mmCIF file of C-alpha atoms in Angstrom:
data_model
loop_
_atom_site.group_PDB
_atom_site.id
_atom_site.type_symbol
_atom_site.label_atom_id
_atom_site.label_comp_id
_atom_site.label_asym_id
_atom_site.label_seq_id
_atom_site.Cartn_x
_atom_site.Cartn_y
_atom_site.Cartn_z
ATOM 1 C CA MET A 14 -3.966 6.938 -17.016
ATOM 2 C CA ILE A 15 -7.187 5.933 -15.201
ATOM 3 C CA ASP A 16 -10.520 7.293 -16.479
ATOM 4 C CA TRP A 17 -12.320 7.452 -13.152
ATOM 5 C CA ASN A 18 -15.532 8.693 -14.783
ATOM 6 C CA ALA A 19 -15.820 5.300 -16.500
ATOM 7 C CA ILE A 20 -15.324 3.219 -13.330
ATOM 8 C CA ASP A 21 -17.924 2.111 -10.777
ATOM 9 C CA THR A 22 -16.129 -0.853 -9.176
ATOM 10 C CA VAL A 23 -12.483 -1.173 -8.118
ATOM 11 C CA LEU A 24 -10.925 -4.600 -7.608
ATOM 12 C CA LEU A 25 -7.594 -4.498 -5.781
ATOM 13 C CA ASP A 26 -5.027 -7.223 -5.281
ATOM 14 C CA MET A 27 -3.156 -7.329 -1.960
ATOM 15 C CA ASP A 28 0.398 -8.755 -2.149
ATOM 16 C CA GLY A 29 2.615 -6.809 -4.524
ATOM 17 C CA THR A 30 -0.133 -4.257 -5.142
ATOM 18 C CA LEU A 31 -1.212 -2.735 -1.835
ATOM 19 C CA LEU A 32 1.454 -4.507 0.213
ATOM 20 C CA ASP A 33 5.155 -4.742 -0.544
ATOM 21 C CA LEU A 34 5.934 -8.132 -2.105
ATOM 22 C CA ARG A 35 9.316 -8.020 -0.362
ATOM 23 C CA PHE A 36 7.820 -9.843 2.615
ATOM 24 C CA ASP A 37 6.412 -12.743 0.599
ATOM 25 C CA ASN A 38 9.543 -13.131 -1.510
ATOM 26 C CA TRP A 39 11.702 -13.219 1.620
ATOM 27 C CA PHE A 40 9.299 -15.585 3.359
ATOM 28 C CA TRP A 41 9.104 -18.205 0.598
ATOM 29 C CA GLN A 42 12.573 -17.869 -0.906
ATOM 30 C CA GLN A 43 14.590 -17.578 2.292
ATOM 31 C CA HIS A 44 12.689 -18.092 5.549
ATOM 32 C CA VAL A 45 10.676 -21.209 4.674
ATOM 33 C CA PRO A 46 13.698 -23.040 3.176
ATOM 34 C CA GLU A 47 15.706 -22.186 6.299
ATOM 35 C CA GLN A 48 12.966 -23.486 8.573
ATOM 36 C CA TYR A 49 12.488 -26.599 6.437
ATOM 37 C CA ALA A 50 16.230 -27.341 6.518
ATOM 38 C CA LYS A 51 16.280 -26.921 10.284
ATOM 39 C CA ALA A 52 13.192 -29.108 10.817
ATOM 40 C CA HIS A 53 14.388 -31.923 8.550
ATOM 41 C CA GLY A 54 18.128 -31.790 9.172
ATOM 42 C CA LEU A 55 19.039 -30.854 5.607
ATOM 43 C CA PRO A 56 21.812 -28.622 4.237
ATOM 44 C CA ALA A 57 20.423 -25.180 3.393
ATOM 45 C CA ASP A 58 21.172 -25.423 -0.338
ATOM 46 C CA GLN A 59 19.475 -28.828 -0.613
ATOM 47 C CA ALA A 60 16.360 -27.562 1.168
ATOM 48 C CA GLU A 61 16.274 -24.472 -1.039
ATOM 49 C CA ARG A 62 16.483 -26.520 -4.260
ATOM 50 C CA LYS A 63 13.844 -28.952 -3.062
ATOM 51 C CA LEU A 64 11.384 -26.207 -2.151
ATOM 52 C CA HIS A 65 12.077 -24.250 -5.338
ATOM 53 C CA ASP A 66 11.208 -27.298 -7.449
ATOM 54 C CA TRP A 67 8.280 -28.216 -5.238
ATOM 55 C CA ILE A 68 6.710 -24.765 -5.313
ATOM 56 C CA GLY A 69 7.359 -24.374 -9.047
ATOM 57 C CA ARG A 70 5.274 -27.455 -9.810
ATOM 58 C CA HIS A 71 2.218 -25.832 -8.236
ATOM 59 C CA GLN A 72 2.667 -22.259 -9.498
ATOM 60 C CA GLY A 73 -0.558 -20.684 -10.731
ATOM 61 C CA THR A 74 -2.736 -23.282 -8.998
ATOM 62 C CA LEU A 75 -4.753 -22.825 -5.835
ATOM 63 C CA ASN A 76 -2.295 -25.116 -4.001
ATOM 64 C CA TRP A 77 0.447 -22.559 -4.628
ATOM 65 C CA TYR A 78 -1.434 -20.068 -2.459
ATOM 66 C CA CYS A 79 -2.832 -22.526 0.110
ATOM 67 C CA LEU A 80 -1.225 -22.451 3.556
ATOM 68 C CA ASP A 81 -2.993 -25.682 4.554
ATOM 69 C CA PHE A 82 -1.462 -27.438 1.551
ATOM 70 C CA TRP A 83 2.074 -26.251 2.310
ATOM 71 C CA THR A 84 1.706 -26.951 6.017
ATOM 72 C CA SER A 85 0.837 -30.544 5.140
ATOM 73 C CA GLU A 86 3.491 -30.912 2.434
ATOM 74 C CA LEU A 87 6.375 -29.341 4.358
ATOM 75 C CA GLY A 88 5.542 -30.345 7.922
ATOM 76 C CA LEU A 89 5.738 -26.687 8.981
ATOM 77 C CA ASN A 90 3.006 -24.467 10.428
ATOM 78 C CA ILE A 91 3.118 -21.882 7.667
ATOM 79 C CA ALA A 92 0.430 -19.620 9.167
ATOM 80 C CA GLU A 93 2.318 -19.424 12.455
ATOM 81 C CA LEU A 94 5.593 -18.716 10.651
ATOM 82 C CA LYS A 95 3.886 -15.824 8.868
ATOM 83 C CA ARG A 96 2.410 -14.490 12.094
ATOM 84 C CA ALA A 97 5.785 -14.665 13.853
ATOM 85 C CA ALA A 98 7.363 -12.601 11.046
ATOM 86 C CA ALA A 99 4.472 -10.144 10.660
ATOM 87 C CA ASP A 100 6.609 -7.151 11.617
ATOM 88 C CA ARG A 101 8.152 -7.405 8.129
ATOM 89 C CA ILE A 102 4.787 -6.816 6.398
ATOM 90 C CA ALA A 103 4.535 -3.306 4.930
ATOM 91 C CA ILE A 104 2.031 -1.232 2.970
ATOM 92 C CA ARG A 105 3.382 0.154 -0.305
ATOM 93 C CA PRO A 106 3.992 3.941 -0.337
ATOM 94 C CA GLY A 107 0.858 5.882 -1.248
ATOM 95 C CA ALA A 108 -1.413 2.843 -1.072
ATOM 96 C CA GLU A 109 -3.239 3.934 2.067
ATOM 97 C CA ALA A 110 -3.885 7.426 0.687
ATOM 98 C CA PHE A 111 -5.230 5.780 -2.474
ATOM 99 C CA LEU A 112 -7.540 3.553 -0.410
ATOM 100 C CA ASP A 113 -8.690 6.546 1.614
ATOM 101 C CA ALA A 114 -9.563 8.451 -1.568
ATOM 102 C CA LEU A 115 -11.476 5.463 -2.931
ATOM 103 C CA ALA A 116 -13.399 5.077 0.319
ATOM 104 C CA ALA A 117 -14.445 8.715 0.043
ATOM 105 C CA SER A 118 -15.774 8.160 -3.470
ATOM 106 C CA SER A 119 -19.030 6.469 -4.456
ATOM 107 C CA ARG A 120 -17.262 3.464 -5.988
ATOM 108 C CA ARG A 121 -17.476 -0.060 -4.680
ATOM 109 C CA VAL A 122 -14.062 -1.338 -3.568
ATOM 110 C CA VAL A 123 -13.352 -5.064 -3.284
ATOM 111 C CA MET A 124 -10.120 -6.824 -2.371
ATOM 112 C CA VAL A 125 -9.489 -9.813 -4.628
ATOM 113 C CA THR A 126 -6.534 -11.872 -3.471
ATOM 114 C CA ASN A 127 -5.140 -15.346 -4.039
ATOM 115 C CA ALA A 128 -3.907 -15.289 -0.455
ATOM 116 C CA HIS A 129 -5.221 -18.024 1.831
ATOM 117 C CA ARG A 130 -7.631 -16.751 4.490
ATOM 118 C CA ASP A 131 -5.062 -17.396 7.243
ATOM 119 C CA ALA A 132 -2.435 -15.328 5.416
ATOM 120 C CA LEU A 133 -5.010 -12.630 4.731
ATOM 121 C CA GLN A 134 -5.902 -12.461 8.421
ATOM 122 C CA VAL A 135 -2.247 -12.039 9.447
ATOM 123 C CA LYS A 136 -1.825 -9.156 7.014
ATOM 124 C CA LEU A 137 -5.079 -7.470 8.015
ATOM 125 C CA GLU A 138 -4.064 -7.679 11.680
ATOM 126 C CA ARG A 139 -0.764 -6.021 10.789
ATOM 127 C CA THR A 140 -2.058 -3.289 8.457
ATOM 128 C CA GLY A 141 -5.713 -2.635 9.314
ATOM 129 C CA ILE A 142 -6.571 -2.014 5.654
ATOM 130 C CA GLU A 143 -9.810 -4.009 5.803
ATOM 131 C CA ARG A 144 -11.650 -0.837 6.846
ATOM 132 C CA TYR A 145 -11.304 0.541 3.317
ATOM 133 C CA PHE A 146 -13.148 -2.301 1.571
ATOM 134 C CA ASP A 147 -16.763 -3.169 0.896
ATOM 135 C CA ALA A 148 -15.759 -6.832 0.642
ATOM 136 C CA LEU A 149 -12.674 -9.019 1.060
ATOM 137 C CA VAL A 150 -12.503 -11.970 -1.342
ATOM 138 C CA SER A 151 -9.984 -14.805 -1.279
ATOM 139 C CA SER A 152 -9.804 -17.078 -4.310
ATOM 140 C CA HIS A 153 -9.966 -19.974 -1.841
ATOM 141 C CA ASP A 154 -13.591 -18.980 -1.193
ATOM 142 C CA TYR A 155 -14.401 -20.087 -4.744
ATOM 143 C CA GLY A 156 -11.961 -22.952 -5.219
ATOM 144 C CA HIS A 157 -10.257 -21.265 -8.185
ATOM 145 C CA ALA A 158 -7.244 -18.934 -8.415
ATOM 146 C CA LYS A 159 -7.620 -15.553 -10.130
ATOM 147 C CA GLU A 160 -5.641 -16.892 -13.086
ATOM 148 C CA HIS A 161 -8.707 -18.943 -14.057
ATOM 149 C CA GLN A 162 -12.078 -17.829 -15.415
ATOM 150 C CA PRO A 163 -14.313 -19.569 -12.833
ATOM 151 C CA PHE A 164 -12.930 -17.173 -10.217
ATOM 152 C CA TRP A 165 -14.317 -14.158 -12.069
ATOM 153 C CA ARG A 166 -17.668 -15.792 -12.747
ATOM 154 C CA ASN A 167 -18.051 -16.661 -9.069
ATOM 155 C CA LEU A 168 -16.932 -13.176 -8.039
ATOM 156 C CA ARG A 169 -19.506 -11.509 -10.281
ATOM 157 C CA GLU A 170 -22.249 -13.778 -8.966
ATOM 158 C CA ALA A 171 -21.375 -13.048 -5.328
ATOM 159 C CA HIS A 172 -20.585 -9.333 -5.813
ATOM 160 C CA PRO A 173 -22.383 -8.114 -8.972
ATOM 161 C CA PHE A 174 -20.452 -5.643 -11.116
ATOM 162 C CA ASP A 175 -20.337 -4.422 -14.701
ATOM 163 C CA PRO A 176 -17.043 -5.739 -16.116
ATOM 164 C CA ALA A 177 -16.792 -2.876 -18.616
ATOM 165 C CA ARG A 178 -16.932 -0.331 -15.775
ATOM 166 C CA THR A 179 -14.565 -2.192 -13.464
ATOM 167 C CA LEU A 180 -10.907 -1.467 -12.678
ATOM 168 C CA LEU A 181 -8.526 -4.246 -11.629
ATOM 169 C CA VAL A 182 -5.138 -3.302 -10.161
ATOM 170 C CA ASP A 183 -2.868 -6.335 -9.780
ATOM 171 C CA ASP A 184 0.878 -6.959 -9.967
ATOM 172 C CA SER A 185 0.378 -10.382 -11.625
ATOM 173 C CA LEU A 186 0.352 -10.281 -15.418
ATOM 174 C CA PRO A 187 -1.317 -13.733 -15.700
ATOM 175 C CA VAL A 188 -4.112 -12.464 -13.442
ATOM 176 C CA LEU A 189 -4.522 -9.310 -15.538
ATOM 177 C CA HIS A 190 -4.709 -11.413 -18.700
ATOM 178 C CA SER A 191 -7.381 -13.524 -17.027
ATOM 179 C CA GLY A 192 -9.303 -10.394 -16.070
ATOM 180 C CA ARG A 193 -9.095 -9.118 -19.624
ATOM 181 C CA ARG A 194 -10.464 -12.412 -20.978
ATOM 182 C CA PHE A 195 -13.404 -12.003 -18.614
ATOM 183 C CA GLY A 196 -14.066 -8.548 -20.043
ATOM 184 C CA LEU A 197 -12.773 -6.216 -17.343
ATOM 185 C CA GLY A 198 -12.549 -2.817 -18.964
ATOM 186 C CA HIS A 199 -9.737 -1.202 -16.973
ATOM 187 C CA LEU A 200 -6.534 -3.069 -16.105
ATOM 188 C CA VAL A 201 -3.472 -1.647 -14.379
ATOM 189 C CA SER A 202 -0.286 -3.338 -13.167
ATOM 190 C CA ILE A 203 2.469 -2.396 -10.704
ATOM 191 C CA ARG A 204 5.969 -1.493 -11.881
ATOM 192 C CA ARG A 205 7.796 -2.478 -8.704
ATOM 193 C CA PRO A 206 5.881 -5.000 -6.575
ATOM 194 C CA ASP A 207 8.973 -5.785 -4.445
ATOM 195 C CA SER A 208 10.722 -2.682 -3.107
ATOM 196 C CA SER A 209 14.015 -4.587 -2.836
ATOM 197 C CA LEU A 210 14.081 -5.257 -6.594
ATOM 198 C CA PRO A 211 14.348 -2.941 -9.626
ATOM 199 C CA GLU A 212 11.283 -1.869 -11.584
ATOM 200 C CA ARG A 213 10.068 -4.431 -14.085
ATOM 201 C CA ASP A 214 11.090 -3.771 -17.670
ATOM 202 C CA ASN A 215 7.905 -4.992 -19.263
ATOM 203 C CA THR A 216 4.289 -5.043 -18.105
ATOM 204 C CA ARG A 217 2.853 -4.901 -21.622
ATOM 205 C CA PRO A 218 0.146 -4.791 -22.749
ATOM 206 C CA PHE A 219 -0.978 -3.271 -19.459
ATOM 207 C CA GLN A 220 -0.313 0.197 -18.126
ATOM 208 C CA ALA A 221 1.616 0.183 -14.863
ATOM 209 C CA ILE A 222 1.911 2.589 -11.954
ATOM 210 C CA ASP A 223 4.737 3.243 -9.538
ATOM 211 C CA ASP A 224 2.995 5.797 -7.315
ATOM 212 C CA PHE A 225 -0.620 5.551 -6.142
ATOM 213 C CA LEU A 226 -0.590 9.261 -5.303
ATOM 214 C CA ARG A 227 -0.477 10.044 -9.025
ATOM 215 C CA VAL A 228 -3.715 8.182 -9.779
ATOM 216 C CA LEU A 229 -6.024 9.279 -6.972
ATOM 217 C CA PRO A 230 -9.723 9.359 -7.930
#
């Protein structure tokens, strides 16, 4: 599936790719609405509907991933809520062995995540995976989410790479489409980003993996 002889640089997403998306789905779909309802004296179903609509309006934008934005909008300390629930954060099966194999190779390995720096820090404290990377990049560093072309231009300027010889592994299909528009030569998705949900039926036109141990370099 992956032609490692044609790859010099590996760009890896974090949530839903290296880490189980179950935590983030639980956090935003259940925990935050519960905390918002409690803080504002609202019925749970009303708080859930309000947050669902609110978050949906910002999907795909940098605000959607920004903890400072949601802390201000919701009146909740989102970073602290994440830190308090950090025991739920989990690495996907096989991901650490995959990272270890990459670290032992001559390839440059860069994390590219839309996660806010505060969220990234919580997850690094929990998992320790930062030791596998040559660089850790948050889209907030550049002011553009990965779904948009300026992110990739800024990334290439800060961390030079040959797009044709670069692999991006990401669970987000919009992000993969954005990477393809930029000219990334190798694009792979994840079949089951959230371990509590079934495998996705369709990741076309991208190949998808369900086990990192099957694609070790």
